[in-house]
Coordinates of C-alpha atoms and ligand atoms in Angstrom, one line a residue:
X1 CA -22.9 25.2 12.0
X2 CA -24.2 22.3 11.1
X3 CA -27.0 21.5 7.5
X4 CA -29.0 18.6 7.6
X5 CA -28.6 16.3 5.6
X6 CA -31.7 15.3 4.1
X7 CA -31.6 19.3 3.4
X8 CA -27.8 19.0 1.5
X9 CA -29.4 16.1 0.4
X10 CA -32.1 18.1 -2.0
X11 CA -29.5 21.1 -2.4
X12 CA -27.0 18.3 -4.4
X13 CA -28.9 17.2 -6.8
X14 CA -28.9 20.9 -9.0
X15 CA -25.4 20.4 -8.9
X16 CA -25.7 16.5 -9.4
X17 CA -23.6 14.3 -13.0
X18 CA -24.9 12.5 -15.5
X19 CA -26.8 9.2 -14.1
X20 CA -23.8 7.3 -15.9
X21 CA -22.0 8.0 -13.7
X22 CA -20.4 4.8 -11.8
X23 CA -22.1 3.7 -8.3
X24 CA -20.7 2.1 -6.1
X25 CA -22.3 -1.5 -6.6
X26 CA -20.5 -0.7 -10.1
X27 CA -17.4 -0.4 -8.5
X28 CA -17.1 -3.7 -6.0
X29 CA -16.2 -5.0 -9.1
X30 CA -13.0 -3.3 -9.9
X31 CA -10.2 -3.7 -8.8
X32 CA -8.1 -0.3 -8.6
X33 CA -4.5 -0.3 -9.6
X34 CA -2.6 3.5 -7.8
X35 CA -0.1 5.9 -9.3
X36 CA 1.2 8.1 -9.1
X37 CA 0.7 10.2 -11.7
X38 CA 4.0 12.0 -11.2
X39 CA 6.1 9.1 -11.0
X40 CA 4.4 5.9 -13.0
X41 CA 5.0 6.7 -16.8
X42 CA 6.5 9.3 -19.1
X43 CA 5.2 10.3 -22.6
X44 CA 6.9 8.1 -25.1
X45 CA 8.6 5.5 -23.4
X46 CA 12.1 7.5 -21.7
X47 CA 13.1 6.0 -19.3
X48 CA 14.8 9.9 -17.1
X49 CA 16.8 10.1 -13.1
X50 CA 14.2 10.1 -10.7
X51 CA 16.3 10.7 -7.4
X52 CA 12.6 9.9 -4.7
X53 CA 15.1 12.5 -2.0
X54 CA 15.0 14.7 -4.1
X55 CA 11.0 15.1 -4.0
X56 CA 11.2 17.0 -7.9
X57 CA 8.7 16.6 -10.3
X58 CA 10.2 13.3 -12.2
X59 CA 8.1 13.8 -15.9
X60 CA 4.6 11.4 -15.9
X61 CA 1.9 12.9 -17.5
X62 CA -1.4 11.9 -18.9
X63 CA -0.1 10.8 -22.1
X64 CA 2.8 8.6 -20.2
X65 CA -0.5 6.8 -18.9
X66 CA -2.4 6.3 -21.5
X67 CA 0.9 4.1 -23.5
X68 CA 0.6 1.9 -20.1
X69 CA -2.6 0.7 -20.2
X70 CA -1.7 -2.3 -21.8
X71 CA 0.0 -3.4 -18.5
X72 CA -2.4 -2.1 -16.2
X73 CA -5.0 -3.7 -18.1
X74 CA -2.9 -6.9 -18.3
X75 CA -2.1 -7.4 -14.7
X76 CA -5.8 -7.8 -14.3
X77 CA -7.6 -3.9 -12.8
X78 CA -10.3 -2.4 -14.5
X79 CA -9.5 1.4 -12.7
X80 CA -7.0 2.9 -12.4
X81 CA -6.6 5.8 -9.0
X82 CA -4.8 8.7 -10.0
X83 CA -2.8 11.7 -8.0
X84 CA -5.1 15.3 -8.1
X85 CA -5.2 16.9 -10.7
X86 CA -5.4 20.6 -9.3
X87 CA -3.2 23.7 -10.3
X88 CA -0.8 23.3 -7.0
X89 CA 1.7 26.2 -5.7
X90 CA 4.5 26.6 -7.6
X91 CA 8.3 26.1 -6.4
X92 CA 10.2 24.9 -3.7
X93 CA 9.7 23.6 -0.3
X94 CA 11.1 22.0 2.5
X95 CA 9.4 19.7 1.1
X96 CA 10.2 20.1 -2.1
X97 CA 7.8 20.3 -4.7
X98 CA 4.2 19.8 -5.6
X99 CA 4.7 16.5 -7.7
X100 CA 2.6 14.9 -5.6
X101 CA -0.2 17.3 -6.1
X102 CA -1.8 17.5 -2.3
X103 CA -0.7 20.9 -2.2
X104 CA -3.3 23.3 -4.7
X105 CA -3.2 26.6 -5.3
X106 CA -5.8 26.9 -8.7
X107 CA -8.8 24.3 -8.1
X108 CA -10.2 25.7 -11.5
X109 CA -6.6 25.0 -13.4
X110 CA -5.1 21.2 -14.1
X111 CA -1.2 20.8 -13.2
X112 CA -0.2 20.9 -16.3
X113 CA 3.3 18.6 -15.6
X114 CA 1.4 15.9 -16.0
X115 CA -0.4 17.5 -19.2
X116 CA -3.5 19.6 -20.4
X117 CA -7.4 19.3 -19.7
X118 CA -7.2 17.8 -24.1
X119 CA -4.9 15.1 -22.4
X120 CA -6.4 14.5 -19.4
X121 CA -10.1 13.7 -21.2
X122 CA -8.0 11.4 -24.4
X123 CA -7.6 9.7 -20.9
X124 CA -10.6 9.0 -19.9
X125 CA -11.6 8.2 -23.1
X126 CA -8.6 5.9 -23.2
X127 CA -10.2 4.4 -20.6
X128 CA -13.3 4.7 -20.9
X129 CA -12.7 2.2 -24.3
X130 CA -11.5 0.1 -22.0
X131 CA -13.9 -0.7 -20.1
X132 CA -11.6 1.1 -17.2
X133 CA -13.0 3.6 -14.6
X134 CA -11.1 6.4 -13.8
X135 CA -11.0 6.9 -10.2
X136 CA -9.8 11.2 -8.9
X137 CA -8.6 11.2 -5.9
X138 CA -9.6 15.0 -4.7
X139 CA -8.6 17.5 -2.2
X140 CA -10.5 20.3 0.2
X141 CA -9.8 20.1 3.5
X142 CA -6.5 21.8 2.9
X143 CA -5.0 24.2 -0.4
X144 CA -1.4 24.7 -0.2
X145 CA 1.6 26.2 2.7
X146 CA 0.2 28.9 3.1
X147 CA 3.0 31.9 4.7
X148 CA 2.4 35.0 3.8
X149 CA -1.0 37.5 2.4
X150 CA 0.7 37.0 -1.6
X151 CA 0.3 33.3 -0.5
X152 CA -3.7 33.8 -0.1
X153 CA -3.6 35.7 -2.8
X154 CA -2.5 33.7 -5.5
X155 CA -5.4 30.8 -4.4
X156 CA -8.4 30.9 -7.0
X157 CA -10.7 30.8 -5.6
X158 CA -10.6 30.6 -1.8
X159 CA -7.8 34.1 -2.0
X160 CA -8.4 36.0 1.7
X161 CA -7.6 34.9 5.0
X162 CA -11.0 34.1 5.7
X163 CA -11.4 32.1 3.8
X164 CA -9.4 29.0 6.3
X165 CA -9.1 28.4 9.2
X166 CA -7.1 30.9 11.8
X167 CA -3.7 29.4 11.9
X168 CA -3.2 26.8 14.0
X169 CA -1.0 23.6 13.4
X170 CA -2.9 20.5 14.3
X171 CA -0.9 18.8 17.1
X172 CA -3.5 16.5 19.3
X173 CA -5.0 13.8 16.5
X174 CA -7.1 12.7 19.5
X175 CA -8.5 16.7 19.9
X176 CA -11.4 16.6 16.7
X177 CA -11.7 20.3 16.9
X178 CA -8.4 20.9 16.4
X179 CA -8.3 17.4 13.9
X180 CA -10.7 19.8 11.6
X181 CA -10.0 23.6 12.0
X182 CA -6.4 22.9 12.2
X183 CA -3.8 22.8 10.4
X184 CA -2.4 19.7 8.8
X185 CA 2.1 19.8 8.6
X186 CA 4.2 21.3 10.3
X187 CA 6.1 24.8 11.1
X188 CA 7.8 24.5 7.5
X189 CA 5.2 23.4 5.5
X190 CA 2.3 24.1 6.8
X191 CA -1.8 23.6 4.5
X192 CA -3.7 26.5 4.5
X193 CA -7.4 25.0 6.0
X194 CA -10.0 26.1 4.2
X195 CA -13.1 27.2 6.4
X196 CA -15.7 24.0 5.6
X197 CA -18.1 25.8 7.7
X198 CA -19.1 28.7 5.1
X199 CA -21.6 28.4 3.2
X200 CA -20.5 29.9 0.3
X201 CA -17.5 27.8 0.3
X202 CA -19.8 24.8 1.0
X203 CA -22.0 25.8 -2.1
X204 CA -18.4 26.9 -4.4
X205 CA -16.8 23.5 -3.6
X206 CA -19.7 21.1 -4.6
X207 CA -20.5 23.1 -7.8
X208 CA -16.9 22.3 -8.3
X209 CA -16.8 19.0 -7.6
X210 CA -19.6 18.6 -10.2
X211 CA -17.8 20.3 -13.1
X212 CA -14.7 18.2 -12.2
X213 CA -16.9 15.1 -13.2
X214 CA -18.6 16.0 -15.6
X215 CA -15.9 17.6 -17.7
X216 CA -13.2 15.0 -17.7
X217 CA -16.2 12.0 -16.8
X218 CA -15.0 10.6 -13.6
X219 CA -16.5 7.6 -12.8
X220 CA -15.3 7.6 -8.9
X221 CA -13.0 9.8 -6.3
X222 CA -10.8 9.2 -3.5
X223 CA -11.1 12.0 -0.4
X224 CA -8.1 13.3 0.6
X225 CA -8.3 14.1 5.0
X226 CA -12.1 12.9 5.4
X227 CA -11.2 12.8 9.0
X228 CA -10.0 16.1 8.6
X229 CA -13.5 18.1 7.8
X230 CA -16.1 17.7 8.9
X231 CA -18.6 15.1 9.3
X232 CA -21.8 16.6 8.2
X233 CA -19.9 18.3 5.2
X234 CA -18.9 15.1 3.0
X235 CA -22.9 13.7 2.6
X236 CA -23.4 17.0 -0.1
X237 CA -20.2 16.7 -1.2
X238 CA -21.1 12.7 -2.3
X239 CA -23.9 14.1 -4.3
X240 CA -23.2 16.6 -5.7
X241 CA -20.6 14.5 -6.9
X242 CA -23.0 11.9 -8.4
X243 CA -20.5 8.6 -8.6
X244 CA -18.3 6.9 -6.0
X245 CA -17.0 7.3 -2.9
X246 CA -14.5 6.5 -1.3
X247 CA -12.7 9.0 1.8
X248 CA -9.1 8.7 3.2
X249 CA -9.8 8.6 7.5
X250 CA -6.3 7.6 8.7
X251 CA -7.0 6.3 11.9
X252 CA -6.6 2.7 13.4
X253 CA -9.8 2.2 15.4
X254 CA -12.4 1.0 13.9
X255 CA -15.6 2.6 15.8
X256 CA -14.3 6.2 15.2
X257 CA -14.1 5.5 10.8
X258 CA -17.1 3.9 11.1
X259 CA -18.8 7.2 11.5
X260 CA -17.4 8.0 8.1
X261 CA -19.4 5.1 6.5
X262 CA -22.2 6.3 7.1
X263 CA -21.3 10.3 4.8
X264 CA -19.3 8.5 2.4
X265 CA -19.9 6.0 0.1
X266 CA -17.0 3.6 2.2
X267 CA -13.7 4.8 3.7
X268 CA -10.0 3.2 2.2
X269 CA -9.5 0.9 5.4
X270 CA -7.0 1.8 7.5
X271 CA -8.0 -0.6 10.4
X272 CA -7.7 -3.5 8.0
X273 CA -3.8 -2.1 7.7
X274 CA -2.8 -1.5 10.4
X275 CA -2.9 -5.4 11.4
X276 CA -1.7 -6.1 8.4
X277 CA 1.6 -5.3 8.5
X278 CA 2.6 -6.5 11.8
X279 CA 0.4 -9.7 11.5
X280 CA 2.5 -11.0 8.1
X281 CA 6.1 -9.2 9.7
X282 CA 7.0 -12.3 10.9
X283 CA 6.2 -15.9 12.4
X284 CA 5.2 -13.8 15.5
X285 CA 2.7 -11.3 14.4
X286 CA -0.7 -11.7 15.4
X287 CA -2.8 -13.1 12.3
X288 CA -6.0 -13.0 15.0
X289 CA -5.7 -9.7 14.8
X290 CA -6.1 -9.4 11.4
X291 CA -9.4 -11.3 11.6
X292 CA -11.0 -8.9 14.7
X293 CA -10.7 -6.0 13.1
X294 CA -12.0 -7.7 10.0
X295 CA -14.7 -8.5 12.0
X296 CA -15.6 -5.5 14.2
X297 CA -15.4 -3.4 10.4
X298 CA -18.2 -5.9 9.3
X299 CA -20.5 -5.5 12.0
X300 CA -19.6 -1.2 12.3
X301 CA -19.5 0.2 8.7
X302 CA -22.5 0.8 6.8
X303 CA -22.8 -1.8 4.6
X304 CA -19.3 -3.5 6.0
X305 CA -16.3 -4.1 4.7
X306 CA -18.6 -3.3 0.5
X307 CA -18.4 -0.3 -0.4
X308 CA -14.5 0.5 1.2
X309 CA -11.3 0.1 -0.6
X310 CA -8.8 -2.2 1.0
X311 CA -5.5 -1.7 0.2
X312 CA -1.2 -3.1 2.1
X313 CA 0.8 -0.1 0.2
X314 CA -0.5 3.2 -0.7
X315 CA 1.6 6.3 -1.3
X316 CA 2.0 7.6 2.6
X317 CA 3.4 4.2 3.8
X318 CA 6.9 2.2 3.6
X319 CA 5.9 -0.6 1.5
X320 CA 6.1 -4.0 2.7
X321 CA 8.9 -4.9 0.5
X322 CA 11.2 -2.7 2.8
X323 CA 10.5 -3.4 5.9
X324 CA 11.2 -8.3 4.8
X325 CA 12.0 -9.4 2.1
X326 CA 10.8 -12.9 2.6
X327 CA 9.0 -13.3 -0.5
X328 CA 6.5 -15.6 0.8
X329 CA 4.9 -13.3 3.5
X330 CA 5.2 -11.0 0.7
X331 CA 2.8 -13.0 -1.2
X332 CA 0.7 -12.8 1.4
X333 CA 0.6 -9.1 2.0
X334 CA -0.4 -8.1 -1.7
X335 CA -2.4 -11.6 -1.8
X336 CA -5.1 -10.2 1.5
X337 CA -6.6 -7.8 -0.3
X338 CA -8.1 -9.4 -3.8
X339 CA -9.7 -11.6 -1.0
X340 CA -11.3 -9.4 1.2
X341 CA -15.1 -8.2 1.2
X342 CA -13.7 -4.2 0.0
X343 CA -12.4 -3.2 -3.2
X344 CA -8.8 -4.0 -3.9
X345 CA -6.1 -1.4 -4.2
X346 CA -2.4 -2.5 -5.8
X347 CA -0.3 0.5 -5.2
X348 CA 2.5 0.8 -8.8
X349 CA 5.5 -0.7 -8.0
X350 CA 4.6 -3.0 -5.6
X351 CA 3.8 -5.9 -8.4
X352 CA 7.5 -4.9 -9.4
X353 CA 8.9 -5.3 -6.2
X354 CA 10.0 -1.9 -5.2
X355 CA 11.2 -1.5 -1.8
X356 CA 11.0 2.3 -0.7
X357 CA 10.4 2.9 3.1
X358 CA 8.6 6.4 4.3
X359 CA 7.3 9.3 2.0
X360 CA 9.6 10.5 0.0
X361 CA 11.5 6.9 -0.6
X362 CA 8.1 5.0 -1.2
X363 CA 6.9 6.8 -4.5
X364 CA 10.0 5.7 -6.5
X365 CA 9.5 5.7 -10.6
X366 CA 7.8 3.2 -12.9
X367 CA 10.1 3.5 -15.9
X368 CA 13.3 2.0 -14.2
X369 CA 11.7 -1.1 -13.6
X370 CA 10.8 -1.0 -17.6
X371 CA 7.2 -2.7 -17.0
X372 CA 8.9 -5.9 -17.0
X373 CA 5.8 -8.3 -16.9
X374 CA 8.0 -11.8 -16.7
X375 CA 8.1 -11.3 -13.1
X376 CA 6.6 -13.3 -9.6
X377 CA 4.7 -10.7 -8.2
X378 CA 3.4 -8.8 -11.6
X379 CA 2.6 -12.7 -12.6
X380 CA 1.2 -13.0 -8.9
X381 CA -1.4 -10.0 -9.2
X382 CA -2.4 -11.0 -12.6
X383 CA -3.2 -14.8 -10.8
X384 CA -4.8 -12.0 -7.9
X385 CA -7.4 -10.3 -10.3
X386 CA -8.5 -13.3 -12.2
X387 CA -9.3 -15.1 -9.3
X388 CA -11.8 -12.6 -8.5
X389 CA -12.6 -12.2 -11.4
X390 CA -14.0 -15.9 -11.9
X391 CA -14.9 -16.2 -8.3
X392 CA -18.1 -12.6 -9.1
X393 CA -18.2 -14.2 -12.1
X394 CA -19.2 -18.1 -11.0
X395 CA -21.0 -16.5 -8.1
X396 CA -23.3 -13.2 -7.9
X397 CA -23.1 -13.2 -4.2
X398 CA -19.5 -13.1 -4.1
X399 CA -19.2 -9.4 -3.7
X400 CA -22.1 -9.7 -1.0
X401 CA -20.7 -12.2 0.9
X402 CA -19.1 -11.7 3.9
X403 CA -15.2 -12.9 4.7
X404 CA -15.1 -15.3 7.5
X405 CA -13.1 -17.2 9.4
X406 CA -12.9 -20.5 9.6
X407 CA -9.3 -21.0 11.1
X408 CA -8.0 -18.7 12.5
X409 CA -4.0 -19.8 14.5
X410 CA -0.9 -18.6 15.7
X411 CA 0.5 -18.8 12.5
X412 CA -2.4 -19.7 10.0
X413 CA -4.8 -17.9 8.9
X414 CA -8.1 -18.9 6.4
X415 CA -10.4 -16.6 5.0
X416 CA -13.5 -18.2 3.6
X417 CA -16.0 -16.0 0.8
X418 CA -17.6 -18.7 -1.1
X419 CA -17.0 -19.2 -4.0
X420 CA -13.0 -18.6 -3.0
X421 CA -11.0 -19.9 0.5
X422 CA -7.3 -18.0 0.6
X423 CA -5.1 -20.1 2.8
X424 CA -2.2 -18.1 4.6
X425 CA 0.4 -17.2 6.9
X426 CA 3.2 -16.2 8.3
X427 CA 5.9 -18.6 8.8
X428 CA 7.8 -17.7 5.3
X429 CA 10.0 -19.1 2.9
X430 CA 11.8 -22.1 4.9
X431 CA 8.7 -22.2 6.7
X432 CA 6.2 -25.3 7.5
X433 CA 2.4 -24.5 7.9
X434 CA -1.1 -26.5 7.6
X435 CA -3.7 -25.9 7.7
X436 CA -6.8 -28.6 8.6
X437 CA -10.3 -25.8 6.9
X438 CA -13.6 -27.0 7.8
X439 CA -16.9 -25.7 7.6
X440 CA -17.3 -24.6 4.0
X441 CA -20.8 -24.4 1.8
X442 CA -18.1 -26.4 -0.7
X443 CA -20.8 -29.8 -1.1
X444 CA -18.5 -32.7 -0.3
X445 CA -16.4 -33.9 -2.9
X446 CA -16.1 -31.1 -5.2
X447 CA -13.7 -30.0 -7.0
X448 CA -11.2 -27.4 -5.9
X449 CA -8.5 -26.5 -7.8
X450 CA -5.3 -23.2 -6.3
X451 CA -4.3 -21.0 -8.5
X452 CA -1.0 -20.3 -7.7
X453 CA -0.1 -23.9 -8.0
X454 CA -2.4 -25.2 -11.2
X455 CA -3.6 -28.3 -8.6
X456 CA -5.9 -29.4 -7.5
X457 CA -7.4 -31.0 -4.7
X458 CA -11.0 -32.4 -3.6
X459 CA -13.6 -31.0 -0.8
X460 CA -13.8 -34.3 1.9
X461 CA -16.5 -35.5 3.6
X462 CA -17.5 -33.4 6.0
X463 CA -16.5 -29.6 3.3
X464 CA -14.0 -29.4 4.1
X465 CA -9.8 -29.3 3.5
X466 CA -6.3 -29.7 5.3
X467 CA -3.3 -28.2 3.0
X468 CA 0.7 -29.0 3.7
X469 CA 2.7 -26.0 2.6
X470 CA 6.4 -26.4 3.4
X471 CA 7.1 -22.5 1.8
X472 CA 5.3 -20.3 3.4
X473 CA 3.1 -19.3 -0.2
X474 CA -0.2 -18.1 0.4
X475 CA -2.5 -20.6 -1.2
X476 CA -6.1 -19.6 -3.3
X477 CA -8.6 -22.2 -3.9
X478 CA -11.7 -22.2 -6.1
X479 CA -14.0 -24.7 -7.8
X480 CA -12.3 -26.5 -10.8
X481 CA -15.2 -25.2 -12.6
X482 CA -15.3 -22.2 -12.7
X483 CA -13.9 -19.9 -15.4
X484 CA -10.9 -19.0 -14.1
X485 CA -8.3 -19.6 -17.6
X486 CA -4.1 -19.5 -15.7
X487 CA -3.9 -22.3 -15.5
X488 CA -4.6 -23.4 -19.0
X489 CA -2.5 -21.3 -20.3
X490 CA 0.5 -22.5 -17.8
Ligands
LIG1 C1 5.8 16.2 3.7 C2 6.6 15.5 3.1 C3 6.8 14.7 4.4 C4 6.8 15.3 5.6 C5 5.8 15.8 6.5 C6 5.3 16.7 7.1 O1 5.0 17.2 5.0 O2 6.9 14.7 2.6 O3 8.2 13.7 4.2 O4 6.6 14.1 6.2 C7 1.0 15.2 0.9 C8 2.7 14.8 0.0 C9 3.7 14.4 1.3 C10 3.8 15.7 2.7 C11 2.4 16.5 2.7 C12 2.3 17.2 4.0 O5 1.2 16.9 1.9 O6 1.6 13.8 -0.3 O7 4.3 13.4 0.9 O8 4.5 15.6 3.2 O9 2.3 18.6 3.1 C13 -3.1 12.2 3.1 C14 -2.7 11.6 1.8 C15 -1.3 12.7 1.4 C16 -1.4 14.2 1.5 C17 -1.6 15.0 2.2 C18 -2.2 16.0 2.3 C19 -3.1 14.3 2.9 O10 -2.0 10.6 1.6 O11 -0.1 12.0 0.8 O12 0.1 14.5 1.8 O13 -2.9 16.7 1.1 C20 -2.0 12.9 8.5 C21 -3.4 12.9 7.1 C22 -3.7 12.8 6.0 C23 -2.9 12.6 5.2 C24 -0.9 11.9 6.3 C25 0.3 12.2 5.1 O14 -1.7 13.2 7.0 O15 -4.5 12.2 8.1 O16 -4.5 12.2 5.8 N1 -2.9 12.0 4.2 C26 -1.4 10.3 12.3 C27 -2.5 10.8 12.4 C28 -2.4 11.0 10.8 C29 -2.2 11.4 10.3 C30 -0.2 11.1 10.4 C31 0.6 11.2 9.4 O17 0.1 10.6 11.4 O18 -3.4 10.3 13.1 O19 -4.7 11.3 10.8 O20 -2.6 11.5 8.8 O21 0.8 12.6 9.6 C32 -0.5 5.7 14.4 C33 -1.2 6.3 14.9 C34 -1.7 7.6 13.8 C35 -0.4 8.4 13.7 C36 0.4 6.8 13.4 C37 1.4 7.9 12.1 O22 1.2 6.7 14.6 O23 -2.1 6.1 15.9 O24 -2.8 8.1 14.7 O25 -1.3 8.7 12.5 O26 -0.1 5.0 15.4
LIG2 CA1 -10.1 20.9 8.3

């Protein structure tokens, strides 16, 4: 079955949310802090134990997040992405409880572990009062694990096996039909794959997303498992939401991922991520591969990388600091999304130096950090957000200027995105390196501020800049005339 996109869009308008809803352009100037609702903050500031290996609910709530909005805003973020909000299957599976929120049972109820509907509305209101946006994670590809007819009966509204694809586990990720119509998971926990070819199901899901957005005044949705649903499902769903949509397409290949940028506002840019860690993990990492994948995405995604989300960590991948302890390399990786064309997303805990490995170890409770702000990476993140904001304020075209790579060598990478120039290196804390950047649009003699060290330099007579590093740290330059206040406060 295939609905034409135009018919889909026409149908969708009747469910569309209010015109005040946030669009892709409004999201582009923001930066997003991703939290796992269960792991970010306890209401009233508790510090209960949370053992990630147990895979159990640890007690984080919407009220907990509200209490910690100062922390997020102080880091410089003006949007948050929270876990899926709907009621999940209860009980304990081989892979624990549904504390992450991705195992829906009833899409018309909320996950009571995270709070009530009033609490979620209060979070949405509290964010909006600070001019911050709310992004909610949503899943349509599957419901929770289903092992028996009782499991199906407990689902709402898809309460019969016939609302799902016949059970078969995805084993061959190169077979797109399997990827779309078989089930995610394994023999122990298999996720019931919704029959998204059924028109009643399509209509139900579109009505559902329209009301969810309206009820909780959601500004954007992060859509889970996008590559597991036929592409022509998405335009209708996105239009029904009426807001910014960014899809998770977990794949390394830009050509594969590009197709999905034609059906949603953007993707979570896994191709960049795939090159990012290996590029910076050791001094033999391939920085040119990182530049190349970005150039490919700029050419092949519908609107280049603008409107997509870019991240260095998320809840499905081992944290970068679990792969190296070198703080200079970590700072390079943290900085990269902030000078990228995409919307920067920081996964909670990276700023606190968390080191968790594979799921579930990468889902640590943030309350155990004490939310300390006087910390090296916290300061790094604050500076990055402030520099990006200053760049946007200085130069209206910043958000539509594609990043360029005026220098790529074995160990250095220069990223130019006027008015910012970022210098990266993978030599590490004990390495020495230099950059010799030519071909910028800076006028000769322009005074530039290096935002991490607060030192100043002048652009040379040909518009170039040379820089030296003896500590492997990234460097980030902005014209000294830009409204960047951080150095004044130091
Ligand atoms: C649970 C356990 C895990 C256990 C797993 C089998 O079951 O916690 O320890 O390993 C949620 C929970 C998870 C839970 C899953 C499954 O549900 O958060 O803790 O895992 O029950 C999204 C979300 C994710 C969420 C789900 C499910 C989807 O972000 O948090 O997980 O709602 C696939 C999906 C992707 C999904 C991801 C977890 O699984 O496509 O949407 N993420 C290949 C495939 C990918 C696949 C990936 C991992 O494996 O291409 O599609 O992602 O299975 C490269 C190759 C890649 C390859 C990678 C691993 O290696 O080029 O193709 O990716 O070299
Ligand atoms: Ca599917």
